[in-house]
PDB file of C-alpha atoms in Angstrom:
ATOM      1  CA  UNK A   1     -19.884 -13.892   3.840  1.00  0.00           C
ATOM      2  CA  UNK A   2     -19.119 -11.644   6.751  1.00  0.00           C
ATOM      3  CA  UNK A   3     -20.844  -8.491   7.322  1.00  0.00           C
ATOM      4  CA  UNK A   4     -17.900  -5.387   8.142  1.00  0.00           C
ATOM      5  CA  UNK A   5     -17.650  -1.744   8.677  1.00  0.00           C
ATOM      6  CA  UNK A   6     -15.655  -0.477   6.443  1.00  0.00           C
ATOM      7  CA  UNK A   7     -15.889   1.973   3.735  1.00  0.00           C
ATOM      8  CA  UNK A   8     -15.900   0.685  -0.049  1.00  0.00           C
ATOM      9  CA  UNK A   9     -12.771   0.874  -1.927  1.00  0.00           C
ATOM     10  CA  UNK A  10     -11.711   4.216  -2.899  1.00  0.00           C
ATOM     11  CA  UNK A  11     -11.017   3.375  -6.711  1.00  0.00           C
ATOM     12  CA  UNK A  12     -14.589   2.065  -7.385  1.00  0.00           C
ATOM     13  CA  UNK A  13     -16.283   4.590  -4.330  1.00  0.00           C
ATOM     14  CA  UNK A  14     -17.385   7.371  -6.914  1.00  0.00           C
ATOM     15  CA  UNK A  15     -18.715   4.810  -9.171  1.00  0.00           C
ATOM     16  CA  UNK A  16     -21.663   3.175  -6.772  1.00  0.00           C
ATOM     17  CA  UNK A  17     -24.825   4.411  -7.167  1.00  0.00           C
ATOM     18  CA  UNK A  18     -26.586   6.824  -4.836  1.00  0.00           C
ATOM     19  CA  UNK A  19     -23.982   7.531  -2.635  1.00  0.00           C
ATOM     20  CA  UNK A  20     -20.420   7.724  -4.488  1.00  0.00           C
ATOM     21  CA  UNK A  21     -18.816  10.558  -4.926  1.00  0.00           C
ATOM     22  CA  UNK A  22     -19.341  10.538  -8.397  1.00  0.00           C
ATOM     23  CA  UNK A  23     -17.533  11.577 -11.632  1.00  0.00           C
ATOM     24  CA  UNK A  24     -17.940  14.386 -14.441  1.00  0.00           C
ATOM     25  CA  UNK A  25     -19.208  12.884 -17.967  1.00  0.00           C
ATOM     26  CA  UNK A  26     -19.628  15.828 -20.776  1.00  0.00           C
ATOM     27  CA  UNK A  27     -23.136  15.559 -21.170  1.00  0.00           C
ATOM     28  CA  UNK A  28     -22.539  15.377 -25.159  1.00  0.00           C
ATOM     29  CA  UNK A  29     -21.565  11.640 -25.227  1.00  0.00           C
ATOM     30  CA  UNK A  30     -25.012  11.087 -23.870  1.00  0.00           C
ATOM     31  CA  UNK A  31     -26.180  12.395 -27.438  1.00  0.00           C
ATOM     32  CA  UNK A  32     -23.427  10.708 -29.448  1.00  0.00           C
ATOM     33  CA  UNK A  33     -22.505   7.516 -27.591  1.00  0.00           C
ATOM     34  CA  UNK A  34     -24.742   6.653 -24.727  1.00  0.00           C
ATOM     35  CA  UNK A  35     -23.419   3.412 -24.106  1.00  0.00           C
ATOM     36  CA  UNK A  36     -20.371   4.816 -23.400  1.00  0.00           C
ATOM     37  CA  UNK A  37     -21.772   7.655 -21.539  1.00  0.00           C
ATOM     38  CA  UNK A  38     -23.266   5.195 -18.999  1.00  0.00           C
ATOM     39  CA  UNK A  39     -19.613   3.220 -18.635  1.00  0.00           C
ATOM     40  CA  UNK A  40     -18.117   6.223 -18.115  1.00  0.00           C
ATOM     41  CA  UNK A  41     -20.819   6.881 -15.009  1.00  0.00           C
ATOM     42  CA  UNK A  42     -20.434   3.481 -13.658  1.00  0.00           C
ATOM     43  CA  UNK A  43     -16.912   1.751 -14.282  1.00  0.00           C
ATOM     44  CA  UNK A  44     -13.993   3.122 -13.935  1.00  0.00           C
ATOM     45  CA  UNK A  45     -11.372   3.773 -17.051  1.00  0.00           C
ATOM     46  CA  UNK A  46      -8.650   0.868 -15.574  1.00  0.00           C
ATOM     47  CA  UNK A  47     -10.321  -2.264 -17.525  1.00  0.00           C
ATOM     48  CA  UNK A  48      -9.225  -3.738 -20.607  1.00  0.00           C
ATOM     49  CA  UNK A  49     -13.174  -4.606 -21.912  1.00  0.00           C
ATOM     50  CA  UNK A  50     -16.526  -3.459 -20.703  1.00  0.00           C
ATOM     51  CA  UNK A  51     -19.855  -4.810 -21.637  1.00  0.00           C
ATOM     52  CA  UNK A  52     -23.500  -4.260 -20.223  1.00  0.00           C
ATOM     53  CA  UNK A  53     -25.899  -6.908 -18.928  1.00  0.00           C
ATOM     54  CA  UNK A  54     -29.467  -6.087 -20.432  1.00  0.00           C
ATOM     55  CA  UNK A  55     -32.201  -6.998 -17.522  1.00  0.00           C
ATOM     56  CA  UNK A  56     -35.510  -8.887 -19.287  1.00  0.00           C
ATOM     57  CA  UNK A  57     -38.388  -6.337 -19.991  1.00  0.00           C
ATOM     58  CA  UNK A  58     -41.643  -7.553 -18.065  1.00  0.00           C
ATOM     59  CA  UNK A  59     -44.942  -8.172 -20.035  1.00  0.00           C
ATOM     60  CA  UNK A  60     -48.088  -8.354 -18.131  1.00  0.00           C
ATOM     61  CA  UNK A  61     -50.847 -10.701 -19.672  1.00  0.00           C
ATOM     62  CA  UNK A  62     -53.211 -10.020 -17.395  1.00  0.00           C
ATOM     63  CA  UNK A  63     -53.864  -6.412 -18.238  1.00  0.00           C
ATOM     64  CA  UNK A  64     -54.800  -3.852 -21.410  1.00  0.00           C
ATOM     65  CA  UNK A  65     -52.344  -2.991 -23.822  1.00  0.00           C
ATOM     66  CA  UNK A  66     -54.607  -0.136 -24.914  1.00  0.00           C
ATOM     67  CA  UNK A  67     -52.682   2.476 -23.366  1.00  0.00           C
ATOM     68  CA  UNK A  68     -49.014   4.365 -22.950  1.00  0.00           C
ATOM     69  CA  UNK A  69     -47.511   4.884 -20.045  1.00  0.00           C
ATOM     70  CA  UNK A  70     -43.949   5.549 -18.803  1.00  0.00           C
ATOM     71  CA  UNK A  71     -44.483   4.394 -15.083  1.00  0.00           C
ATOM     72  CA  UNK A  72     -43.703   1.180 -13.957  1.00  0.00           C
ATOM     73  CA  UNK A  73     -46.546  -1.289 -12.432  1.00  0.00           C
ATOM     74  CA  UNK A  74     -46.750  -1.964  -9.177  1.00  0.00           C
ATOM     75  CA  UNK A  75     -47.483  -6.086  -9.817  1.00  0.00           C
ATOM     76  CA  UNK A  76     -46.095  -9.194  -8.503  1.00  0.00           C
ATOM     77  CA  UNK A  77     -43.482 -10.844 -10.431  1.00  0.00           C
ATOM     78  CA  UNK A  78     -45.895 -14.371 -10.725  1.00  0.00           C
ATOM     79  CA  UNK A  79     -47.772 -11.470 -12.875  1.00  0.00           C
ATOM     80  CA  UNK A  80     -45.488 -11.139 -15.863  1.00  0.00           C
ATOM     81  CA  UNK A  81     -43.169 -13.045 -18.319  1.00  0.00           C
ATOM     82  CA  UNK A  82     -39.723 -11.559 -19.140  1.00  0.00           C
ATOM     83  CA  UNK A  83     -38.862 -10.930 -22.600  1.00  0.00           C
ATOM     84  CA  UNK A  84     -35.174 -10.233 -23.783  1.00  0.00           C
ATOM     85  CA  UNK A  85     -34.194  -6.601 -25.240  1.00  0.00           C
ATOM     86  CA  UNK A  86     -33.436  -8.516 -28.741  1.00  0.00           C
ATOM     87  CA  UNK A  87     -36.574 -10.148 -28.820  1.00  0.00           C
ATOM     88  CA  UNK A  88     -38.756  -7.490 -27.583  1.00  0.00           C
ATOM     89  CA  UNK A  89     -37.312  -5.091 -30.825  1.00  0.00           C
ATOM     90  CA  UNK A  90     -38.438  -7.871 -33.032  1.00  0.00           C
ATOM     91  CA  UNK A  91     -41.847  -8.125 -32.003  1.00  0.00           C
ATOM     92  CA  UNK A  92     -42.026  -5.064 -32.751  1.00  0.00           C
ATOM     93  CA  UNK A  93     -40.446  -5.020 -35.918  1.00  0.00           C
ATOM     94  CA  UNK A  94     -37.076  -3.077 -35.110  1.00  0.00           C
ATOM     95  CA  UNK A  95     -33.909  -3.597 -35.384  1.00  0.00           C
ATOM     96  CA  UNK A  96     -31.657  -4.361 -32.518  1.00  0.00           C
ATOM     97  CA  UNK A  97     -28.774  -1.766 -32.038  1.00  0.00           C
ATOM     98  CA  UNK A  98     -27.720  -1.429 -28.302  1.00  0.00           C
ATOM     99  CA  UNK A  99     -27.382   2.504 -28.527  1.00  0.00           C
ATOM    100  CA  UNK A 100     -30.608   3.195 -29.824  1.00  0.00           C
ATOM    101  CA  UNK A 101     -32.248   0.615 -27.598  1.00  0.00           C
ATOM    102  CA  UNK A 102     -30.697   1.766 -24.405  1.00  0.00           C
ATOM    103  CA  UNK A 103     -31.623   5.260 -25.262  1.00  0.00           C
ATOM    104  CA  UNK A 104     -34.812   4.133 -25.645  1.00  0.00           C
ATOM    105  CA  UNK A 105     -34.804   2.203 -22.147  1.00  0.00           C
ATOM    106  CA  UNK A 106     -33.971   5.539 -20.381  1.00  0.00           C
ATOM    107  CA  UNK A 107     -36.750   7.236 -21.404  1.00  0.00           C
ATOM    108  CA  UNK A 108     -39.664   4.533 -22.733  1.00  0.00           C
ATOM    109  CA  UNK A 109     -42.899   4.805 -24.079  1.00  0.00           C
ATOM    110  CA  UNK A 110     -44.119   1.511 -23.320  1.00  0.00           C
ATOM    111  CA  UNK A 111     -47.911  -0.336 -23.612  1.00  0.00           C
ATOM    112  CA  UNK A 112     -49.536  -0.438 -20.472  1.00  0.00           C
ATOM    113  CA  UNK A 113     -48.650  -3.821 -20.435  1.00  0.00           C
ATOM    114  CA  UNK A 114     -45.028  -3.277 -21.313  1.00  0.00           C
ATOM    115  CA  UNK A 115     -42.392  -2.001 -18.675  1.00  0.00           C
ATOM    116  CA  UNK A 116     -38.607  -1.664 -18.375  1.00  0.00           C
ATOM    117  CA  UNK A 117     -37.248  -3.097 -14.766  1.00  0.00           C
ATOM    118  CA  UNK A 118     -36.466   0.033 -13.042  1.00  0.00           C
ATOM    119  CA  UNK A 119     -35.182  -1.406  -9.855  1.00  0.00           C
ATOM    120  CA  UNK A 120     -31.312  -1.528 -11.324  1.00  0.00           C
ATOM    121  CA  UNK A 121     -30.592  -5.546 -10.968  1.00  0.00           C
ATOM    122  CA  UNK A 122     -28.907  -8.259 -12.640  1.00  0.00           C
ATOM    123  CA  UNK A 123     -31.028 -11.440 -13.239  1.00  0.00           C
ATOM    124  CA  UNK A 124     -30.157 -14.522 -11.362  1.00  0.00           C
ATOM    125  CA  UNK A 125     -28.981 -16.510 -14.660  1.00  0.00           C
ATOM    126  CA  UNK A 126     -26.475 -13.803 -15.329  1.00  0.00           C
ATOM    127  CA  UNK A 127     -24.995 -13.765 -11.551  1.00  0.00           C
ATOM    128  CA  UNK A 128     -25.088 -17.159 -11.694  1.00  0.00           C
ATOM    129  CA  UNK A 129     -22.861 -17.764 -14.818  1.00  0.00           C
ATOM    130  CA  UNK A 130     -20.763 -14.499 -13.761  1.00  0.00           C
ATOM    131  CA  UNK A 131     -19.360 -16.117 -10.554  1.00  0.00           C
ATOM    132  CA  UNK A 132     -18.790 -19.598 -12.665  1.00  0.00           C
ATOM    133  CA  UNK A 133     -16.482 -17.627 -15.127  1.00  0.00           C
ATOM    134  CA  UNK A 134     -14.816 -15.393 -12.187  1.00  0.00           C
ATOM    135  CA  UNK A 135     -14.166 -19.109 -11.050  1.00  0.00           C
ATOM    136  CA  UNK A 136     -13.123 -20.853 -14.267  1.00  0.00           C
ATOM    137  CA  UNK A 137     -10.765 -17.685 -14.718  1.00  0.00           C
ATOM    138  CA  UNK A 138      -9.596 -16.061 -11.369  1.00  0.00           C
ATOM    139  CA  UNK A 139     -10.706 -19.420  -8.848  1.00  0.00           C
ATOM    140  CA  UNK A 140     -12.244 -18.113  -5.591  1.00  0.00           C
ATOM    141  CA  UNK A 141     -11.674 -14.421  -5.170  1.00  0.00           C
ATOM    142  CA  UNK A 142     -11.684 -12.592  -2.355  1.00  0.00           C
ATOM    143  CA  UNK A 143     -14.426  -9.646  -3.055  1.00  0.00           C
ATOM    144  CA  UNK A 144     -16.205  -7.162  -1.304  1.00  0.00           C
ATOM    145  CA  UNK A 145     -20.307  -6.418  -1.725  1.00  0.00           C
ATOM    146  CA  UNK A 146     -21.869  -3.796  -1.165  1.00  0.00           C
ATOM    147  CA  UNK A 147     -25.907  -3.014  -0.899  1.00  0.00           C
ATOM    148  CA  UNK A 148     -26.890   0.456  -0.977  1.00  0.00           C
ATOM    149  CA  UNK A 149     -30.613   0.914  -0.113  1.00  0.00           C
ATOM    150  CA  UNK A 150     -33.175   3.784  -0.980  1.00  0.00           C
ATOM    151  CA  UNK A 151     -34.607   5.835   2.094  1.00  0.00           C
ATOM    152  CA  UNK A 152     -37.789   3.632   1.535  1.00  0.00           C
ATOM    153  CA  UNK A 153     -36.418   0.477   2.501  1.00  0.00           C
ATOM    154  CA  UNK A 154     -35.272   2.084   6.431  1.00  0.00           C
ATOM    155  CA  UNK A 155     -31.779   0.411   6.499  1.00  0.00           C
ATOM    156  CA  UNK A 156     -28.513   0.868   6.440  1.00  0.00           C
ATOM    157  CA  UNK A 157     -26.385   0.322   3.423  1.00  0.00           C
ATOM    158  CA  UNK A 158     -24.169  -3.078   3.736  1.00  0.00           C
ATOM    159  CA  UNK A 159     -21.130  -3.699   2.903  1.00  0.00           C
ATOM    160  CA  UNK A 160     -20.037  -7.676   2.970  1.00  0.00           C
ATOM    161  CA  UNK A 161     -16.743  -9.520   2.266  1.00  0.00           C
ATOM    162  CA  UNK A 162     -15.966 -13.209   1.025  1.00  0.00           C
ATOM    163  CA  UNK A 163     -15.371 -15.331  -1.869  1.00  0.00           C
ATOM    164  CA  UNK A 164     -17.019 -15.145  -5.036  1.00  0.00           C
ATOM    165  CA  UNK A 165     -18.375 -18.636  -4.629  1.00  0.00           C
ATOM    166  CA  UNK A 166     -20.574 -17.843  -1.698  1.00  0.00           C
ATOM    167  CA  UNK A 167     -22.082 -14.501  -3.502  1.00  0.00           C
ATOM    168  CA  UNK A 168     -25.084 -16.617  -4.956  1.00  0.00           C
ATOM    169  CA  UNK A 169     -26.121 -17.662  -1.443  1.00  0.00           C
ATOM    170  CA  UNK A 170     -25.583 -14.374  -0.711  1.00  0.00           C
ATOM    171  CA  UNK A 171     -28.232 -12.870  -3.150  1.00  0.00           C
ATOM    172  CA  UNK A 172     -30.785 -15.659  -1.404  1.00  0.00           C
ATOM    173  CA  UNK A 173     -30.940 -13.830   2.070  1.00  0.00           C
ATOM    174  CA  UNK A 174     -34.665 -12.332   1.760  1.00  0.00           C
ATOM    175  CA  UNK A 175     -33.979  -9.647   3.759  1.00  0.00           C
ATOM    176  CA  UNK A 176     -31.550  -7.945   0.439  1.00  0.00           C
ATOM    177  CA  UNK A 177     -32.331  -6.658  -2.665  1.00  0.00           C
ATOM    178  CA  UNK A 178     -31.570  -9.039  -5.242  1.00  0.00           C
ATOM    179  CA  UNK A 179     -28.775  -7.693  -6.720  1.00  0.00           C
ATOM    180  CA  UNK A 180     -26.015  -5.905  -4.804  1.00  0.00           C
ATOM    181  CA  UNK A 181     -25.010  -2.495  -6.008  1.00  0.00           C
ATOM    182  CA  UNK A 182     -21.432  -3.074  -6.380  1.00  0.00           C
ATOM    183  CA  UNK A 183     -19.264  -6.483  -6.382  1.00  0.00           C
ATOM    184  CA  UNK A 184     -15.588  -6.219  -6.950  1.00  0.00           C
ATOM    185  CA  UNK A 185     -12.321  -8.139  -5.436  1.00  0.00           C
ATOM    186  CA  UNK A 186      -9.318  -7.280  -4.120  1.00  0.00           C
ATOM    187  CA  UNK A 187      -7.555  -7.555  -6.662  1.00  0.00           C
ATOM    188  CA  UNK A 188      -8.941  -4.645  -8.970  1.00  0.00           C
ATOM    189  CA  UNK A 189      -9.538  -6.788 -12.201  1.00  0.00           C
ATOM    190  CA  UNK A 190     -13.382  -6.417 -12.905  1.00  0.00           C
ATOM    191  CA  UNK A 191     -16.231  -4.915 -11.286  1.00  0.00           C
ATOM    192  CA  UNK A 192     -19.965  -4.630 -11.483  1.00  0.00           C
ATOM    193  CA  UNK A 193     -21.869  -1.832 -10.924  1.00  0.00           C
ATOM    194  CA  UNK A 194     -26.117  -1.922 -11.069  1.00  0.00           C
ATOM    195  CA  UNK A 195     -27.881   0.989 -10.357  1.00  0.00           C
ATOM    196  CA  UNK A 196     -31.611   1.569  -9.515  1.00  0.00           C
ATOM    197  CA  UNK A 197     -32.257   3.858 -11.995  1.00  0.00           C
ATOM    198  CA  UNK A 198     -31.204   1.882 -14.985  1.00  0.00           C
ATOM    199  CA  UNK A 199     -32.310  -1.284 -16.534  1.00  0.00           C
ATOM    200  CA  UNK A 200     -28.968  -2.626 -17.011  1.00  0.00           C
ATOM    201  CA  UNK A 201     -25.709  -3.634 -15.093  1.00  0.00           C
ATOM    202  CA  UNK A 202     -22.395  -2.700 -16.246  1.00  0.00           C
ATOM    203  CA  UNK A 203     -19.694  -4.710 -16.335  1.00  0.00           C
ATOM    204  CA  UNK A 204     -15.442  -3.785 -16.468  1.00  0.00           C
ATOM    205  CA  UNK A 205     -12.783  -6.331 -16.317  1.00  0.00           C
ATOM    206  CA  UNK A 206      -9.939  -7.996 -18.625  1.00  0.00           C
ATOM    207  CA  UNK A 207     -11.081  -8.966 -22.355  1.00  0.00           C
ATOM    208  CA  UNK A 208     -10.812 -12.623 -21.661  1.00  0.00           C
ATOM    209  CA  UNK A 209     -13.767 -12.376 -18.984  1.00  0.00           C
ATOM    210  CA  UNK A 210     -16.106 -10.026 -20.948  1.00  0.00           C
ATOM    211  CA  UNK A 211     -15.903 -12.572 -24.414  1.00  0.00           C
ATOM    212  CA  UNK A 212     -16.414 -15.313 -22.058  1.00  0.00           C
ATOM    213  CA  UNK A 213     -19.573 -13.537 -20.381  1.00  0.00           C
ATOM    214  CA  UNK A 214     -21.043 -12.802 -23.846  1.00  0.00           C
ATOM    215  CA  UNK A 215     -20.502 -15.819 -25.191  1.00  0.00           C
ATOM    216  CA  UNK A 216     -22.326 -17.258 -22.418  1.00  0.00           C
ATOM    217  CA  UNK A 217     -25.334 -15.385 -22.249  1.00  0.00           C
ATOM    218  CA  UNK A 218     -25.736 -14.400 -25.968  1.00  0.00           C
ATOM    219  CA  UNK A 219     -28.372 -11.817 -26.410  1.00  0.00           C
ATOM    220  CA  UNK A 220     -28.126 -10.878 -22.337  1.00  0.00           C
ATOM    221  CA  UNK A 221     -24.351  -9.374 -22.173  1.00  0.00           C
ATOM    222  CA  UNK A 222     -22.904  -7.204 -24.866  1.00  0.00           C
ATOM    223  CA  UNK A 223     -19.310  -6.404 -24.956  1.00  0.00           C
ATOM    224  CA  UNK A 224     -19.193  -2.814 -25.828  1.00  0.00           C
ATOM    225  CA  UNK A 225     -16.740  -1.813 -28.722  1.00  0.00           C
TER     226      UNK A 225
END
């Protein structure tokens, strides 16, 4: 992928995190339907599906569970397992609804030993097997990605363009965060939109991709009804 200076398409622009433009959500659906309340932040209203890729909570062995906490720990990843949303309910003997367990996300109360990713990326697996469906569906895509970066991290934000098969070697460079915050092709038939303040990835596009992401990471992408 090339690197270019360009700005990022104006139809997804006030949908990337930290610096779009941004749009106006009545605060109310947070309260009644925070799934959609999130879409509605992130995608755009031009798709025919939507669903949300749930990023692994982190359980630390090595340390106490004796105590609550809502700040994340500052440990290597070698230090903790990941443990899907689904599973993580069971254990502790709850069910599973995405509303309740997304509102819960936003504002945990966690073990010590228990944390929600906070750093706003999609898992490897899932990037993986959504570039093989973009494939199987679309072939290779012309997209654009761009990599917005907190103040912290002293760079500028990035914007690359390619095909969708080279974005996995793309997500190896060390020197980027590990998943970009926006992806989306030319054509304007899906995006995906990650965020560092949330522990999930949205994801817009026609029906036919969404069922075919869900049905290929059960339990990791949910379409959204």
């Amino acid at each position: 992928m090339k690197l270019v200076d360009k700005e990022i398409d104006s139809w997804i622009e006030p949908y990337a995190t930290v610096v779009g433009s941004g749009v106006t959500v009545d605060i109310g659906l947070k309260e009644s339907d925070i799934a959609k309340y999130f879409l509605k932040l992130t995608q755009p209203e031009i798709f025919e599906a939507y669903a949300f890729s749930l990023t692994s909570l982190r359980f630390y062995e090595s340390i106490s569970q004796d105590k609550s906490t809502n700040n994340l720990i500052d440990l290597q990843e070698d230090e903790y397992k990941k443990i899907k949303w689904k599973d993580f309910f069971k254990s502790k003997d709850v069910d599973f609804r995405l509303n309740d367990a997304i509102a819960k996300a936003i504002d945990p109360k966690l073990s010590l030993n228990e944390t929600y990713p906070g750093d706003g990326h999609m898992e490897k697996e899932q990037i993986n097997s959504f570039t093989e469906c973009i494939l199987s569906l679309y072939g290779d895509q012309e997209i654009e990605v761009f990599y917005v970066f907190m103040s912290t991290w002293e760079m500028k934000n990035l914007l690359y363009q390619g095909n969708i098969s080279e974005l996995p070697k793309l997500l190896n460079n060390p020197d980027l965060r590990l998943t970009p915050s926006l992806v989306y092709p030319k054509e304007k038939n899906w995006a995906l939109n990650t965020d560092y303040d949330l522990p999930f990835t949205t994801i817009g596009g026609e029906s036919r991709l969404i069922d075919l992401l869900a049905e290929k990471n059960k339990d990791k992408i949910y379409r959204i009804k």
